[in-house]
Coordinates of C-alpha atoms in Angstrom, one line a residue:
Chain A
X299 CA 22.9 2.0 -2.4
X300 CA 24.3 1.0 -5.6
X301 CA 22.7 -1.9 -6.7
X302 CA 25.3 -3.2 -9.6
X303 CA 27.7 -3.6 -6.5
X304 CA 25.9 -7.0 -5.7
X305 CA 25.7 -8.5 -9.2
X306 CA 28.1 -11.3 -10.5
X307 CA 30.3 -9.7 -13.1
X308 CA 31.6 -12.7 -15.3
X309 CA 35.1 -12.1 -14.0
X310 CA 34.3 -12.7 -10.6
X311 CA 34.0 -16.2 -10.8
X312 CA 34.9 -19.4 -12.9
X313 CA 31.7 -20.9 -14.8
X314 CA 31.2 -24.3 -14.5
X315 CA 30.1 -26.4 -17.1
X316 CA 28.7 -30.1 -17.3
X317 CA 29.8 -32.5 -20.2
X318 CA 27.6 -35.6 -20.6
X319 CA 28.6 -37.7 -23.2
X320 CA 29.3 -41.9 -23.4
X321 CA 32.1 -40.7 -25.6
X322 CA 35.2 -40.4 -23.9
X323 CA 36.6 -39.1 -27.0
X324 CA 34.3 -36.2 -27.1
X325 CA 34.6 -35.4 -23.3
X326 CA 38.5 -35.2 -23.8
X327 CA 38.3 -32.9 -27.0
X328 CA 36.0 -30.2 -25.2
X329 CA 37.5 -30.4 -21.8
X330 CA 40.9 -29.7 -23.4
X331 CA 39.0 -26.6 -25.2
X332 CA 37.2 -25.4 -22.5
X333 CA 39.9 -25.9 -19.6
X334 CA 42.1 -23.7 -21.4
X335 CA 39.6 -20.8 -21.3
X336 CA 39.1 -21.6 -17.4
X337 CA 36.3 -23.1 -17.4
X338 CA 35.4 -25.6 -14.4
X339 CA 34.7 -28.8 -15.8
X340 CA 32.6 -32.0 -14.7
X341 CA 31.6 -35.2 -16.9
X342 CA 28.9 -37.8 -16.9
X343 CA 28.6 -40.8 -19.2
X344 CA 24.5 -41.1 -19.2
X345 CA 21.8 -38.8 -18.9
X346 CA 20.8 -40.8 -15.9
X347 CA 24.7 -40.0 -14.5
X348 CA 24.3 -36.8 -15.7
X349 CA 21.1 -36.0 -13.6
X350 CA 22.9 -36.8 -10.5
X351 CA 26.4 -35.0 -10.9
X352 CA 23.6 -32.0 -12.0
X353 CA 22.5 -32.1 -8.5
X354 CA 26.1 -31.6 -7.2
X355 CA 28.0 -29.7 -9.3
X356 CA 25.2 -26.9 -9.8
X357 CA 26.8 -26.3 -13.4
X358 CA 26.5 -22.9 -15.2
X359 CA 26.1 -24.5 -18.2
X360 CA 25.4 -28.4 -19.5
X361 CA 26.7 -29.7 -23.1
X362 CA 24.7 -32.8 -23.9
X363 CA 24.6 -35.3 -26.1
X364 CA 21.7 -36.6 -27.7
X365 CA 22.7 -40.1 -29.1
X366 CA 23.2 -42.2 -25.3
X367 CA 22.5 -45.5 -24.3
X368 CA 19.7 -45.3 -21.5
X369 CA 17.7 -42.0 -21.7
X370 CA 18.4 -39.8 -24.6
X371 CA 19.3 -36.3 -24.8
X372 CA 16.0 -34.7 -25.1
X373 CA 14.6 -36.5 -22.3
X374 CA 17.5 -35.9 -20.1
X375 CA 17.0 -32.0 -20.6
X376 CA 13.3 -33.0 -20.5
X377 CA 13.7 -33.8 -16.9
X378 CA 16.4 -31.4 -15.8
X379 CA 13.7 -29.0 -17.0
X380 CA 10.8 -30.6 -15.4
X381 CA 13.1 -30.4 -11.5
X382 CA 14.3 -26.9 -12.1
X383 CA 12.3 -25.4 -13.8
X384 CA 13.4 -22.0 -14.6
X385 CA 16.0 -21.8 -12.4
X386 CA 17.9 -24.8 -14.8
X387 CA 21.3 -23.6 -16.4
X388 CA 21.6 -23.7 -20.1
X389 CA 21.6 -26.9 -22.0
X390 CA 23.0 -26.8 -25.5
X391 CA 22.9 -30.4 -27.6
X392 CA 26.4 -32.0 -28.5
X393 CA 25.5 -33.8 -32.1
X394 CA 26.7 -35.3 -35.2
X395 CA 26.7 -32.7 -38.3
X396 CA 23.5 -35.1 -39.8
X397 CA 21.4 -34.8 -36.9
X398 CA 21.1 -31.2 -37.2
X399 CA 17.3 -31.2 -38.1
X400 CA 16.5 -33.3 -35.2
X401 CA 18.5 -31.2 -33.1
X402 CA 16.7 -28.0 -34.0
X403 CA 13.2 -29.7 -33.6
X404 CA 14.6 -31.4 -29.9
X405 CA 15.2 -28.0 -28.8
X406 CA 11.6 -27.6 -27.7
X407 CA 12.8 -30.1 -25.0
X408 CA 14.1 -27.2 -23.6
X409 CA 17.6 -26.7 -25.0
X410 CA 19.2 -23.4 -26.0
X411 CA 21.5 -24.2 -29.1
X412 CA 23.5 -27.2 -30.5
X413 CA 26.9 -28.1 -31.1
X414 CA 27.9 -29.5 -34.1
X415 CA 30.6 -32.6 -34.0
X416 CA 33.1 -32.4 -35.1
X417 CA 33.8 -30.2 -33.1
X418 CA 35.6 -26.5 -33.9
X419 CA 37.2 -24.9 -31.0
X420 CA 36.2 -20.9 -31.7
X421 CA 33.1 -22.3 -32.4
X422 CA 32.1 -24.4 -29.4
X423 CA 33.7 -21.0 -27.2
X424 CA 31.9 -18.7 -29.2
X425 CA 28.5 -20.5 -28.8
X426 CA 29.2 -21.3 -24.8
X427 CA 30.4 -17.8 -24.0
X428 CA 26.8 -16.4 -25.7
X429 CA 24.8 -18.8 -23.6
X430 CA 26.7 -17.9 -20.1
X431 CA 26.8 -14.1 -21.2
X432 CA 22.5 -14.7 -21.5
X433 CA 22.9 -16.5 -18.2
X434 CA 24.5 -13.7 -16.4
X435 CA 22.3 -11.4 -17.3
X436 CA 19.5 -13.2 -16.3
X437 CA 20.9 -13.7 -13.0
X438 CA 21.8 -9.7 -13.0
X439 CA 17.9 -9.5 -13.9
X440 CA 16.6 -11.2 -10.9
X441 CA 18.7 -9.8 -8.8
X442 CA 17.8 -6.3 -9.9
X443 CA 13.9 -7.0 -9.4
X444 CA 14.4 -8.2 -6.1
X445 CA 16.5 -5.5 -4.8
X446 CA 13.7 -3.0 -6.6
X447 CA 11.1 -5.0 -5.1
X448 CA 12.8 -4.9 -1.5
X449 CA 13.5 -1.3 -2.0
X450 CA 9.7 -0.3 -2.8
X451 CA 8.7 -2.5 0.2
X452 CA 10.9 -0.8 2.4
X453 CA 9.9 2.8 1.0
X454 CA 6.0 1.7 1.8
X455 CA 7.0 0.9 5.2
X456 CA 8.8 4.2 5.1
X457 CA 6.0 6.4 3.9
X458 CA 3.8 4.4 6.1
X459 CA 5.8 5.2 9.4
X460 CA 6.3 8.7 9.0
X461 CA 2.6 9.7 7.7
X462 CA 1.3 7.6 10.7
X463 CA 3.8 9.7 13.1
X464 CA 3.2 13.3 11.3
X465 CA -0.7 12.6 11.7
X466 CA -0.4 13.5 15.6
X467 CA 1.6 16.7 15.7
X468 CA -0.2 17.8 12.2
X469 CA -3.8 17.0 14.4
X470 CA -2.8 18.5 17.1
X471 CA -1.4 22.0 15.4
X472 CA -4.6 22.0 13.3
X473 CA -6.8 21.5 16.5
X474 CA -5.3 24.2 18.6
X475 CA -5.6 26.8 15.3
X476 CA -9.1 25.4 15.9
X477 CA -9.9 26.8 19.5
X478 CA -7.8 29.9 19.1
X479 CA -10.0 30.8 16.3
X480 CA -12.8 30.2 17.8
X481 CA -12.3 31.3 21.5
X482 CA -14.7 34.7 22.0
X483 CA -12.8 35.9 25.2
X484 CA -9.6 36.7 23.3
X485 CA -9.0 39.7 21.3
X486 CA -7.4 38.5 18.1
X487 CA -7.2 41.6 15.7
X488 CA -8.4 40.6 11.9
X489 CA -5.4 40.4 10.6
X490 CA -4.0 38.2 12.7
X491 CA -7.1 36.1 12.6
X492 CA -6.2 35.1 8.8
X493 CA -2.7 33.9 10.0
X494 CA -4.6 31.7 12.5
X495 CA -6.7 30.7 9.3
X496 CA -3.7 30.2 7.2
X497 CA -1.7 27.5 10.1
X498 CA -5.0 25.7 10.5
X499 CA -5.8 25.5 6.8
X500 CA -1.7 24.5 6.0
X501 CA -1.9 22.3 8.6
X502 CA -5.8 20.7 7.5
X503 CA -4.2 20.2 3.6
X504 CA -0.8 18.9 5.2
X505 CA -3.2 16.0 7.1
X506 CA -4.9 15.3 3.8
X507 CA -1.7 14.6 1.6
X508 CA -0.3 12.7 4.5
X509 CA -3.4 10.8 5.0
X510 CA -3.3 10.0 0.9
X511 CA 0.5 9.0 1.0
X512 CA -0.7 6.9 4.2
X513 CA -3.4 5.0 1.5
X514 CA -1.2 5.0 -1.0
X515 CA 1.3 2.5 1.2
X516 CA -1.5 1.0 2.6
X517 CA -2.4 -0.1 -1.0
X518 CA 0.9 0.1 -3.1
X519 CA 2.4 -3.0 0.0
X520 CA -0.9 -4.8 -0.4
X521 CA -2.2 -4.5 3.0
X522 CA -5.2 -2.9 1.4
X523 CA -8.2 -5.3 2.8
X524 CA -11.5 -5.0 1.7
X525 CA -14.7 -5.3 3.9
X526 CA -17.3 -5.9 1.2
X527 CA -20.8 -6.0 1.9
X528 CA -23.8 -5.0 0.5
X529 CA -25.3 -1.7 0.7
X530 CA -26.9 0.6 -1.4
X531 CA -25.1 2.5 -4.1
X532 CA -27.9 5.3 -4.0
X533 CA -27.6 5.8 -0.1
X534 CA -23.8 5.6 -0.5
X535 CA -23.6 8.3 -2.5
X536 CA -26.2 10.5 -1.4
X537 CA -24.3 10.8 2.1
X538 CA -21.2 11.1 0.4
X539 CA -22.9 14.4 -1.0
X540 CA -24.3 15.7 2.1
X541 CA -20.4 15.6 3.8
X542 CA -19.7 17.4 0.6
X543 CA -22.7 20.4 0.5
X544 CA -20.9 22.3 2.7
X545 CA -18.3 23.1 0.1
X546 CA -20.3 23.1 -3.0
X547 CA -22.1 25.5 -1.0
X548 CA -19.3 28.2 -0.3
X549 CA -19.0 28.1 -4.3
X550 CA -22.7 28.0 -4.7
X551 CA -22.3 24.7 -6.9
X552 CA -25.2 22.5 -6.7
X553 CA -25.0 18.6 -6.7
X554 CA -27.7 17.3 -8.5
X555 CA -28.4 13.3 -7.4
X556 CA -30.5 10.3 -9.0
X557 CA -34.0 10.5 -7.4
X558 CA -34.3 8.7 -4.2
X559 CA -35.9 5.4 -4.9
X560 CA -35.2 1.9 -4.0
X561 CA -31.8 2.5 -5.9
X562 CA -29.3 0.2 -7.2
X563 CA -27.5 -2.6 -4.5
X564 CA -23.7 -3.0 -4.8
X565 CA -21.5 -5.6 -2.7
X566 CA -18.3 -2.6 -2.1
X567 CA -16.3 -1.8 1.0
X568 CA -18.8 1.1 1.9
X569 CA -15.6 3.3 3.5
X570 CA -13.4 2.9 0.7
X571 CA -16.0 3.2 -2.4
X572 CA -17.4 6.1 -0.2
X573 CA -13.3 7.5 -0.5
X574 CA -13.7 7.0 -4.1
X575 CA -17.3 9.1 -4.5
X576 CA -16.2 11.6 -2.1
X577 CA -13.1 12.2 -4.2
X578 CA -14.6 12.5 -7.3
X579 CA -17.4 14.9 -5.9
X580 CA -14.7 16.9 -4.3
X581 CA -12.4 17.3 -7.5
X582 CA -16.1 18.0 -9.2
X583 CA -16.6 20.8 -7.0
X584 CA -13.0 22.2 -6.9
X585 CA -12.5 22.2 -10.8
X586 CA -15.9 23.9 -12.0
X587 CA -16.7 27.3 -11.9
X588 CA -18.2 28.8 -8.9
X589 CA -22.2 28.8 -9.3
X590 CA -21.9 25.5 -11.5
X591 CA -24.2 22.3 -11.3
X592 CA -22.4 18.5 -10.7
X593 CA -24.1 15.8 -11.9
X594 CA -24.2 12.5 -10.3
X595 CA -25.9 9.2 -12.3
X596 CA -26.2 5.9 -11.6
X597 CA -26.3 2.7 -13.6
X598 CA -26.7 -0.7 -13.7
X599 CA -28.2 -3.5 -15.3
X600 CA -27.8 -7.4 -14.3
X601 CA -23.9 -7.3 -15.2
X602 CA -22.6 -4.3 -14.7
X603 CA -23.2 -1.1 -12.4
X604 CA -21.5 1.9 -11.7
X605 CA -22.2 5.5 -11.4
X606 CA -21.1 9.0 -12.7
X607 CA -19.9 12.4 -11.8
X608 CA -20.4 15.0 -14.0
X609 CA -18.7 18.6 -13.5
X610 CA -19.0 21.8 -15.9
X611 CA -14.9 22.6 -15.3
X612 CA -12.6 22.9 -18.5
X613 CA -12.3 19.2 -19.1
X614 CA -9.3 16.8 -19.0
X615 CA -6.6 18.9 -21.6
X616 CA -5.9 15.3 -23.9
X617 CA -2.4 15.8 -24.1
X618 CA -2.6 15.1 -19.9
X619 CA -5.3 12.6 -20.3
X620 CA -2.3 9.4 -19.6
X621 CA -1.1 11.3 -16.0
X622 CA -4.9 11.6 -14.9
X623 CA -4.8 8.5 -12.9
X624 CA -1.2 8.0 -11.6
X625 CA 0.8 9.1 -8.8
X626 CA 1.1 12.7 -8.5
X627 CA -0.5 13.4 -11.6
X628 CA -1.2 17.1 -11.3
X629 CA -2.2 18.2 -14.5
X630 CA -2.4 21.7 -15.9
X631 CA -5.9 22.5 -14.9
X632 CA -6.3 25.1 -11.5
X633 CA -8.7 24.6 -8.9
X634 CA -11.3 27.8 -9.4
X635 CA -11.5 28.4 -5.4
X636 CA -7.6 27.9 -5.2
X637 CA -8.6 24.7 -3.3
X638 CA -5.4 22.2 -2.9
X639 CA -4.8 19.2 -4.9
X640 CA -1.8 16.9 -4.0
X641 CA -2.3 14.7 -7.5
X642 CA -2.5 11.5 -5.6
X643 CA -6.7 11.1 -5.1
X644 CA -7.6 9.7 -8.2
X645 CA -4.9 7.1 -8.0
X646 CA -5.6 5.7 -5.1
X647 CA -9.5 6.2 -6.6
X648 CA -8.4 3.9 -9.4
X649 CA -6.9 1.4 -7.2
X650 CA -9.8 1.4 -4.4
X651 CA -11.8 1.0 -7.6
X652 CA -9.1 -2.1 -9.1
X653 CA -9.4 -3.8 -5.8
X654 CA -13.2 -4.0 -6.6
X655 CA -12.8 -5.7 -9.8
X656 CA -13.9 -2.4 -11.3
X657 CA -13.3 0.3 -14.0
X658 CA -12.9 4.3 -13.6
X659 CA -12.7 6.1 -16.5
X660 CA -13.0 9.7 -17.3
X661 CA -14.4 11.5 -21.0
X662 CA -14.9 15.0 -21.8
X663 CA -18.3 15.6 -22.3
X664 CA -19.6 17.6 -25.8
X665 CA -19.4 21.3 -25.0
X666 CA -17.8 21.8 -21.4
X667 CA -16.6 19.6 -18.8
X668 CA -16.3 16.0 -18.1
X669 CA -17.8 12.6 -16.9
X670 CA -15.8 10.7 -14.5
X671 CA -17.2 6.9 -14.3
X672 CA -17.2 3.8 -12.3
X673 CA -18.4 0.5 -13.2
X674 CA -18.1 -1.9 -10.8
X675 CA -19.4 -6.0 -11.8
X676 CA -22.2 -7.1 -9.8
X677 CA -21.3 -10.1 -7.5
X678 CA -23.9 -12.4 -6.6
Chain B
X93 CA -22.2 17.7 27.2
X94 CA -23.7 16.8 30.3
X95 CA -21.4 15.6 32.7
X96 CA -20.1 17.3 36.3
X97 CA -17.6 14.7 37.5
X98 CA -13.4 14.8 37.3
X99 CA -11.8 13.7 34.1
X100 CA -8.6 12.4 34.1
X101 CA -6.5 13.1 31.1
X102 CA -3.5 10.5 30.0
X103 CA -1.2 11.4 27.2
X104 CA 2.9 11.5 27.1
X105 CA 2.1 14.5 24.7
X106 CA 1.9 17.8 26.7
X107 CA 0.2 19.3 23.9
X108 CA -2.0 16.7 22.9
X109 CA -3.3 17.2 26.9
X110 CA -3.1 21.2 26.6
X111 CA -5.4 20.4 22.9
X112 CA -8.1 17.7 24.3
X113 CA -8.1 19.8 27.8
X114 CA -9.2 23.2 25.8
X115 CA -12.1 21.3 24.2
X116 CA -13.2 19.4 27.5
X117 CA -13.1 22.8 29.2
X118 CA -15.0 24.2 26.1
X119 CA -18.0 21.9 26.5
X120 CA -18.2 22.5 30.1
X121 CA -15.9 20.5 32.4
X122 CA -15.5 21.2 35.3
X123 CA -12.3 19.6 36.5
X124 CA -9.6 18.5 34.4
X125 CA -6.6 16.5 35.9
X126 CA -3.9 15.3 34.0
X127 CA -0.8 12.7 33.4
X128 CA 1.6 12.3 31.3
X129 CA 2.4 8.5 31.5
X130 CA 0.4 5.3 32.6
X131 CA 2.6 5.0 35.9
X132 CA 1.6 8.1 37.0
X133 CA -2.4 7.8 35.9
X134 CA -2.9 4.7 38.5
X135 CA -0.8 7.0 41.0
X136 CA -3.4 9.6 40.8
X137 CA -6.3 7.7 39.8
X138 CA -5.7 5.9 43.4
X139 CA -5.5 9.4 45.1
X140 CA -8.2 11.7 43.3
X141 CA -10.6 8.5 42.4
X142 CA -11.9 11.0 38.9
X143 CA -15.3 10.0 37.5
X144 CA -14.0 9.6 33.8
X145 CA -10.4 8.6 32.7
X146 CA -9.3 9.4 29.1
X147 CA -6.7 7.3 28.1
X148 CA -4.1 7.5 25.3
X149 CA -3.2 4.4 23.9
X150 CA 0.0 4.5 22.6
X151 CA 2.6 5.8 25.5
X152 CA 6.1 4.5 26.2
X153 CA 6.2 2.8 29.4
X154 CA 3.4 1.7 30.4
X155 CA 0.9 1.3 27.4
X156 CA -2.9 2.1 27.3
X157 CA -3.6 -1.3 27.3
X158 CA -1.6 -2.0 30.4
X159 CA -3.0 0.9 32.2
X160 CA -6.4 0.2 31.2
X161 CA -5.8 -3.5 32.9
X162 CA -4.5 -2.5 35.7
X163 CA -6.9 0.2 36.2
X164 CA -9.7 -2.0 35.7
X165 CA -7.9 -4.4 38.1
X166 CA -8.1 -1.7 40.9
X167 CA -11.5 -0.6 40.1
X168 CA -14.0 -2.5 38.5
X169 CA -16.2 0.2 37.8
X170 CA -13.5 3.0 36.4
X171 CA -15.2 4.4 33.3
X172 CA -12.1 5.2 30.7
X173 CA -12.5 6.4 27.1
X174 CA -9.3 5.6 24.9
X175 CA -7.4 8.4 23.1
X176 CA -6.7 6.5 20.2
X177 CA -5.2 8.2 16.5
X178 CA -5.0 6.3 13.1
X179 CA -1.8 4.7 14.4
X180 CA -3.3 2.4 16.7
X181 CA -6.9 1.4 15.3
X182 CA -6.2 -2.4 15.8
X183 CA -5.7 -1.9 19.3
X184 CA -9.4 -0.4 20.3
X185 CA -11.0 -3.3 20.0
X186 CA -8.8 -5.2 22.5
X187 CA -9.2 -2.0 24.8
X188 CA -13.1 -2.5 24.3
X189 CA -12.7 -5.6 25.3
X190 CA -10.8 -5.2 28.0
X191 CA -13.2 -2.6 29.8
X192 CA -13.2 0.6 28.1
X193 CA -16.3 2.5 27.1
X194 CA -15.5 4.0 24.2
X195 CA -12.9 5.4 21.7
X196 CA -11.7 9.1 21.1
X197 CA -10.1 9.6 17.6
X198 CA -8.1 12.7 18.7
X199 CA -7.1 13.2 15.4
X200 CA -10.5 14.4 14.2
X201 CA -11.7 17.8 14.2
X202 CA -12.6 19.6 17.6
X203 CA -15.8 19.5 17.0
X204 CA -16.1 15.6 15.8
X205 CA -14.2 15.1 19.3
X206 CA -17.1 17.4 21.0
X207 CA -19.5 15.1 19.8
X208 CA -18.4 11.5 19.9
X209 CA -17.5 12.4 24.1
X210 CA -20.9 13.6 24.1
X211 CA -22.6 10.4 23.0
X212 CA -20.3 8.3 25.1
X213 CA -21.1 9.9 28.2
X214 CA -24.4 9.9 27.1
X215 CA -24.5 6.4 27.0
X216 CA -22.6 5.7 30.4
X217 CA -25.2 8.5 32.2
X218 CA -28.0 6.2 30.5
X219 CA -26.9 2.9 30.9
X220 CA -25.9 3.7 34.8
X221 CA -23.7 0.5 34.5
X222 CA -20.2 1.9 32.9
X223 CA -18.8 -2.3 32.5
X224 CA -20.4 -2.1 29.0
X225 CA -18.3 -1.6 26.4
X226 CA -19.3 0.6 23.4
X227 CA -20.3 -1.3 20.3

């Protein structure tokens, strides 16, 4: 779809413009001006007239004088303001030549510009055609963000439908790679027993990145809902760790946790912050060295408190440092047990960790590898 | 797992059957009957009267929701367990409150499968009285 096919080109239609003035004199000079150039025209004689013909004409632009018996100028636009907030058209101030410094302190009512009397026809075009140029694009502006907006709902409600319907067929191929591997009765030569390991391992990393991209519209559409309640931070992570021993193991890395004690209580969604540990113990794991140890601290005082995971893997390369935490930001640094990375877990980490009112950071620590950490504000 | 009886297997996915029947067979089960919508469930839950009913949740025609009611409607007692996947999480807890005794993520890992059947037949075989849905 292209969007500039939906947005008003000037052409398109006549502008319409609102003249208030008491002077008839002054209505007739600029109406002759501006009907030549096309222009749709309505008047008023008060700003109290001019409020109501606002409300039917719907003008693009208003010229209004300040000098009127009744309410003034600047309290005209005041109110026009004040009912339409943002959404008002332009109003540019019709006055004599010596009221010029007035006029320029009157715009904070709200005005754009001025007009001088008397008036000079290129002058008073000039000044209206810049003010309905603005307009347009402003319009053109809106219009653009909503479309963008619609189109990023709609591609969440995308990425949410067809991760939801891969998950089955994905499950299902994975599962039956499962009991094929494992069945003792059959006679599966070697060979072809690390073809069944490669479809269930494809089909185990396929399930992951679609379950990320399903998080990822989850959160990105706002649907993300937090079930906050307190738990304990120590306890949180230390099971986190146990789901993850199993691979640290295969690589002989140890994790190294707090000592057990009566630890530090957080109010957190225990799934989700346990989404954001298990992530950051995982990419621990995958990016240091086989036979490595990963670090995990906890913090906290009566503000703040948060934890840390510490690997021994090359560090974050600084140049990369800005793509760490955003969509797909795979940087340059290999897992060392060609483990798969789809570049979306620490995003949806950071947002998890946003949604908390918290911070994740990441430094390279002195010597080798680096300190991923999460501070989250203690709610009462 | 401990448990002797017939099991039923719903799901409009003939593979998704072939998958959960290999790991129900795995653990021991003796007999393993299946259908692949909710019409033709009741049809053969009414002529084989099976001691378990798996149920998927998300089937055209008839849904899992509707099959459970109406199986529940015809019997009472019928123990099911719904076959549920990510898709259709905010349905279990109307399915547990409609009758059913527990939940079956079938997109888990065999053995995660294995295990949560386990402990919900454990619980049934305990309990004696199937009405009570899982917490």
């Amino acid at each position: 779809m292209d969007p500039t096919d939906k947005i008003p080109a000037p052409e398109r239609r006549s502008r319409k413009i609102l003249i208030v003035d008491d002077d008839r004199l002054n209505i007739r000079i600029l109406g002759g001006i501006l009907r030549n150039e096309g222009y749709v025209l309505a008047e008023a004689d008060s700003g109290e007239h001019g409020m109501e013909a606002y409300e039917k004409f719907r003008p693009d632009l208003v010229l209004l004088d300040v000098m009127m018996p009744g309410i003034d100028g600047f309290e005209t636009c005041r109110r026009l303001k004040q009912v339409h907030g943002d959404n008002c058209a332009p109003i540019i101030f019709i006055t004599a030549r010596n009221e010029s410094d007035d006029v320029v302190a009157g715009l904070t009512a709200g005005g754009v510009d001025y007009l001088p009397k008397p008036f000079k026809a290129r002058q008073v075009l000039a000044r209206i055609r810049t003010h309905l140029q603005n307009q347009i694009l402003a319009e053109q502006q809106k219009l653009l963000v909503e479309q963008l907006n619609k189109a990023d709902a709609a591609k969440n409600r995308f990425l949410g439908m067809a991760a939801h319907d891969l998950r089955n067929p994905l499950s299902t191929i994975r599962g039956l790679a499962e009991i094929l591997r494992e069945s003792t009765d059959s006679r599966i030569a070697p060979a072809d027993l690390e073809l069944l390991d490669g479809i269930h391992d494809t089909s185990q990393s396929m399930l992951n990145l679609v379950d990320e991209l399903l998080d990822l519209s989850v959160i990105e559409s706002g649907e993300l809902r937090l079930e906050p309640k307190p738990c304990s931070l120590t306890d949180l992570i230390a099971k986190c760790a146990g789901l993850r021993s199993g691979d640290a193991a295969k690589k002989r890395t140890r994790i190294v946790l707090p000592a057990a004690g009566p630890g530090i209580r957080v109010t957190v969604d225990p799934a989700k912050m346990q989404q954001v540990v298990d992530n950051l113990l995982s990419n621990a794991v995958k990016y240091s060295p086989p036979g490595s140890t990963v670090t995990v601290v906890i913090h906290g005082d009566s503000r703040r408190c948060g934890f840390a995971v510490q690997d021994q893997g090359p560090g974050i390369p600084e140049k990369e440092r800005h793509r760490l935490f955003s969509d797909f930001g795979r940087l340059s640094v290999k897992p060392t047990g060609g483990e798969k990375s789809t570049g979306l877990g620490l995003a949806i980490c950071r947002k998890i960790v946003e949604a908390h009112q918290g911070t994740i950071t990441a430094e390279n620590l002195p010597g080798r590898g680096c300190e991923f950490s999460v501070a989250l504000p203690v709610l009462s | 797992m401990n448990f002797t009886g017939t099991i039923l297997l719903v799901d409009d996915e003939p593979h998704i059957r072939k998958f959960i029947g290999l790991v129900l067979r795995q653990v021991g089960a003796p007999r393993i009957i299946e259908a692949g919508d909710g019409e033709e469930a009741l049809a053969v839950y009414q002529r084989e009267h099976p001691d378990l009913v798996l149920l998927d949740i998300n089937m055209p025609g008839l849904t899992g929701v509707e099959t459970l009611q109406q199986l529940k409607a015809a019997d009472p007692d019928c123990l099911v367990v719904m076959l549920t996947s990510l898709a259709s999480r905010q349905i279990v807890e109307e399915t547990l409150a409609l009758g059913a005794v527990g939940y079956i993520r079938k997109d888990t890992p065999k053995d995660e499968i294995i295990r949560t059947l386990s402990e919900i037949i454990a619980n049934c075989l305990d309990a004696g009285e199937p009405a009570e849905p899982a917490p």
